[in-house]
Coordinates of C-alpha atoms in Angstrom, one line a residue:
M1 CA 87.7 90.7 117.9
T2 CA 86.5 91.7 114.4
G3 CA 83.2 93.0 115.8
N4 CA 84.9 95.8 117.7
S5 CA 86.0 99.2 116.5
C6 CA 89.7 99.8 116.0
S7 CA 91.3 102.9 117.5
R8 CA 94.1 102.7 114.9
H9 CA 92.1 102.0 111.8
P10 CA 93.5 103.7 108.6
L11 CA 90.2 105.7 108.2
G12 CA 90.5 107.0 111.7
S13 CA 89.7 106.0 115.3
G14 CA 86.5 104.1 115.5
K15 CA 85.8 104.3 111.8
G16 CA 86.5 100.6 111.1
K17 CA 86.7 97.2 112.6
H18 CA 89.7 95.1 113.7
K19 CA 91.1 92.8 111.0
L20 CA 92.5 89.4 111.7
Y21 CA 96.1 88.5 110.9
E22 CA 95.9 85.5 108.6
G23 CA 99.5 84.6 108.4
S24 CA 101.3 81.9 110.4
E25 CA 103.1 82.4 113.7
K26 CA 106.7 83.4 113.1
T27 CA 109.9 84.1 115.1
K28 CA 110.3 87.4 113.2
Y29 CA 107.6 89.7 111.6
S30 CA 108.6 92.0 108.8
C31 CA 106.9 95.1 107.4
K32 CA 105.7 94.7 103.8
Y33 CA 106.4 98.4 103.1
C34 CA 109.9 99.0 104.6
G35 CA 111.3 95.6 105.7
T36 CA 111.6 96.6 109.4
S37 CA 111.4 93.4 111.6
S38 CA 110.3 92.7 115.1
S39 CA 110.0 89.6 117.3
T40 CA 106.2 90.2 118.0
I41 CA 103.5 91.3 115.7
S42 CA 102.2 93.8 118.2
S43 CA 105.5 95.6 118.5
L44 CA 105.8 95.8 114.7
T45 CA 102.3 97.1 114.1
G46 CA 102.4 99.5 117.0
N47 CA 105.0 101.8 115.3
S48 CA 104.9 104.2 112.5
C49 CA 106.3 103.2 109.1
S50 CA 108.5 105.7 107.2
R51 CA 107.5 104.1 103.8
H52 CA 103.8 103.7 104.4
P53 CA 101.7 104.3 101.2
N54 CA 99.9 107.2 103.0
G55 CA 103.2 108.9 103.6
S56 CA 106.0 108.9 106.2
G57 CA 104.6 108.6 109.7
K58 CA 101.0 108.5 108.4
G59 CA 100.5 104.8 109.0
K60 CA 101.8 101.8 110.9
H61 CA 104.0 99.0 109.8
S62 CA 102.0 96.2 108.1
P63 CA 103.2 92.6 108.5
T64 CA 103.9 90.4 105.4
L65 CA 101.9 87.2 105.3

């Protein structure tokens, strides 16, 4: 997985590799920037975050570890 290019990388599509999630499996995943929660990590990280450090809508939610 980490050997492949990531289409959603912060530097742009194909400009970085996938990064592994190193946290434990949970019943709820919360965004470290805004606190939004989701039952799956993929649904959390697939949506834009209004409080992302790059600006509102300029990055995806990032799970807390």
